[in-house]
Amino acid sequence: MSIVVHDPGLETTVQDTGRLGHYAIGFPPSGALDSYAYHVGNALVGNAPGAAALEAVYLGPTLEFTADSVVAVTGADIPVSLDGEPVPTWESVAVRAGQTLAFGQLAGGARPYVAVAGGIDVPTYYGSRSTYTLVGIGGFGGRALAEGDELSLGDAAVDPRAGRRVEDADIPEHPTTAELRLLVGLHSYRLTPDSLERFTSTAWKVTPDANRVGYRYRGAELEFVPREQPFGAGSDPANVTDCGYPVGSVQVPGGVEPIVLLQDAVTGGGYATLGTVVSVDRDRLAQTKTGDHTRFVPVDLDEALAIRRDRAARLDRVRSSLA
Amino acid sequence: MSSHRITARTPGVFYRRPSPDAEPYVGDGAAVSEGDTIGLIEVMKTYREVKADTTGTVSQWFVENEDEVTIGQDLVELDT
Amino acid sequence: MTDVTGTTTENDTRYDFGGDEFVYVEISAEMSLPAHFASLAITRRLREEAIPGVEEICPSNASYMVRVDPDRIHPRDLVHELQRIETDVGSAASEDPDFVVDTRIVDVPIMFADPWTHEVLMRFRDRHQDPTGTDLDYGARINGYDSAESFIDALAGAPYLVTMMGFVPGLPWCFQLVPRERQVEVPKYVRPRTETPERAFGFGGAFAVIYPVKGAGGYQLFGSAPAPIFDGAQEQPDFAEEDSVVFFRHGDLIRFRRIDQDEYDDVRGLVDAKQWRYRTRPVRFSPSRWIADPDGINAALVGELDR
């Protein structure tokens, strides 16, 4: 049982829940950026949580199946076809041996996910099948898919079945202006109060430099409070003594282009961070694309935890409705 | 004679030339064949070639070199 | 400065939340060995306590970070636990003679002023503070050394402590074990390079690093290490035996030993034959004893490697 890659699309990679537990030696978690779409995809095809799936961006891959299977495409709003015939997304679909899955032009969001019954069977590396291309480990040969690759499928699907469908209310929308909730803090005191206010009042535009490592934005200039730099930090006012970066943290090197660090980012460094996007909203971020706009909406810790609980409850509900 | 528009499949920065000093891939009024490269789109630090999906003659550009483009945006019109 | 719980600890440690999944603790805004030793003592104790919901502990230079599972422990409750541990062991780490770290000292050969980083740094002069010279010339001048030679002597003249791991897998941030007035400090490049050779020895702020893999970078480039510090396929014996893709660990002591190109080539030969092994010796390091007699302790530590 396998999938043959006829067209890899753009930066299509194997991802799962991520490589957790090695942050302290410099391994970012990797894993699916839009965790909701990834988990729902696995539930649709009857996989246990954590099975590896494909994450694509902007362009989907073209994939031929060598055996009968069940697939589900979730995430971005994008037309999908099987041997040229349209098939629905957010729904499990039966595929016969020899059929080819292909994607049309993206209509909304940015990243489609392809879950396949049994999961993509690549070796685990440090406990995960997720691809981390920076050092070339995990996933399929440590890299994005290429034409001619043949992906093995696992046979561990718990209950593969076509025709399962996610309720419309549980399919996220992908507006071209996204709101990302964040906890202001960390080194936010390094920005002037005006700049901090400007950060949360600006509709930031996603630049072309927006990938699994991080998203860069343009839209305003931010200023740092002048100070004599502490020993060890280096001379630039954007610098602090090198420290760990939370996943989802925001930094503004040079004051002009805020960067949100994502699942393949560096784990630490010497730039002042001004806050952290709440974990659930990394899903929304993953569905924004170059040219879209983003607003950062401050929340406090209790709100962030409530958002997290709501998401967990929603995912539980969707999973039971599909079981 | 009819016309056909080539659109962007990814967002990014559109380039009409392979490098800043090079000649454009296709000049105004030039004939292009299906599969010819007509430009590049830079996104996520990679450059992807934009290919003509039909054969024709360039009649109109809708974007300038180095313009940011969005998915589905018209890039160029060909008389076919 | 007040912390998120509305209280201020004795030594102004800052506690803050990195979203819903991280707690960030800054012992001090500036780098210092006492601040680092506090971070070291607190994170070691935290590991021993194995508090449910503490998923990962990431010690760093003058701070540390904890990845928390907020479904198992409320991040605010975790902060209270961390404050308790800080009171217990943090502030005393530099004075308490009973606080010792069992670690190892590693001999790390470095070819300073090597041709590979030289070629790269000359190509990126337009991004540097001083486009006319080399990174070594610049580092020597702004740190008051009369030549690159005497600057290299200082860089290789005392051991370093790995005070943080990360950025990319396996990269050690190394802080030289010398009193503040002898510590080297250099700015990062004005604009980062888009290229840094694999195994480059760099310096930024008050930290020396070795780049595990090639990539972008903003640290001053002073030399090259012939031996790998990241081995994704675990081909070298050190990596295979430890079943790890990274060589260094937080808390390692390092002697950067100046070598010439002949020795560089010899090490590369061993690496190519998959027979390279680092020379390491187990040592017990006492922050309080080091603070009392830095040069004496350094000589004893380095002496272990040459025995």
mmCIF file of C-alpha atoms in Angstrom, chain C residues 9-11 13 15 25 27 37-52 54 57 64 66 73 77-93 96 99:
data_model
loop_
_atom_site.group_PDB
_atom_site.id
_atom_site.type_symbol
_atom_site.label_atom_id
_atom_site.label_comp_id
_atom_site.label_asym_id
_atom_site.label_seq_id
_atom_site.Cartn_x
_atom_site.Cartn_y
_atom_site.Cartn_z
ATOM 1 C CA THR C 9 11.215 38.387 44.494
ATOM 2 C CA GLU C 10 14.299 39.421 46.461
ATOM 3 C CA ASN C 11 16.660 39.420 43.522
ATOM 4 C CA THR C 13 13.705 37.527 39.088
ATOM 5 C CA TYR C 15 8.305 35.385 36.019
ATOM 6 C CA VAL C 25 11.853 33.047 34.109
ATOM 7 C CA ILE C 27 16.999 35.640 36.697
ATOM 8 C CA PHE C 37 24.422 29.281 38.407
ATOM 9 C CA ALA C 38 21.049 30.219 39.910
ATOM 10 C CA SER C 39 19.309 29.094 36.708
ATOM 11 C CA LEU C 40 21.354 25.883 36.766
ATOM 12 C CA ALA C 41 20.554 25.100 40.394
ATOM 13 C CA ILE C 42 16.828 25.832 39.984
ATOM 14 C CA THR C 43 16.424 23.785 36.806
ATOM 15 C CA ARG C 44 18.333 20.822 38.307
ATOM 16 C CA ARG C 45 16.106 20.856 41.377
ATOM 17 C CA LEU C 46 13.009 21.234 39.220
ATOM 18 C CA ARG C 47 14.028 18.159 37.235
ATOM 19 C CA GLU C 48 14.493 16.154 40.456
ATOM 20 C CA GLU C 49 11.083 17.172 41.740
ATOM 21 C CA ALA C 50 9.350 15.840 38.595
ATOM 22 C CA ILE C 51 6.258 18.011 39.088
ATOM 23 C CA PRO C 52 3.344 16.656 37.009
ATOM 24 C CA VAL C 54 6.249 20.127 33.769
ATOM 25 C CA ILE C 57 12.888 22.294 31.222
ATOM 26 C CA TYR C 64 15.192 29.487 31.907
ATOM 27 C CA VAL C 66 9.528 25.577 31.234
ATOM 28 C CA ILE C 73 -0.858 22.244 36.344
ATOM 29 C CA ASP C 77 0.620 27.460 40.335
ATOM 30 C CA LEU C 78 3.791 26.416 38.556
ATOM 31 C CA VAL C 79 5.195 29.920 39.055
ATOM 32 C CA HIS C 80 4.623 29.539 42.797
ATOM 33 C CA GLU C 81 6.523 26.237 42.750
ATOM 34 C CA LEU C 82 9.360 27.868 40.836
ATOM 35 C CA GLN C 83 9.483 30.738 43.301
ATOM 36 C CA ARG C 84 9.685 28.240 46.155
ATOM 37 C CA ILE C 85 12.601 26.464 44.459
ATOM 38 C CA GLU C 86 14.310 29.754 43.752
ATOM 39 C CA THR C 87 14.117 30.709 47.413
ATOM 40 C CA ASP C 88 15.488 27.303 48.312
ATOM 41 C CA VAL C 89 18.440 26.963 45.967
ATOM 42 C CA GLY C 90 18.611 29.846 43.513
ATOM 43 C CA SER C 91 20.214 32.743 45.284
ATOM 44 C CA ALA C 92 22.606 30.513 47.214
ATOM 45 C CA ALA C 93 23.969 28.679 44.155
ATOM 46 C CA ASP C 96 26.830 27.387 48.779
ATOM 47 C CA PHE C 99 26.201 23.074 45.404
#
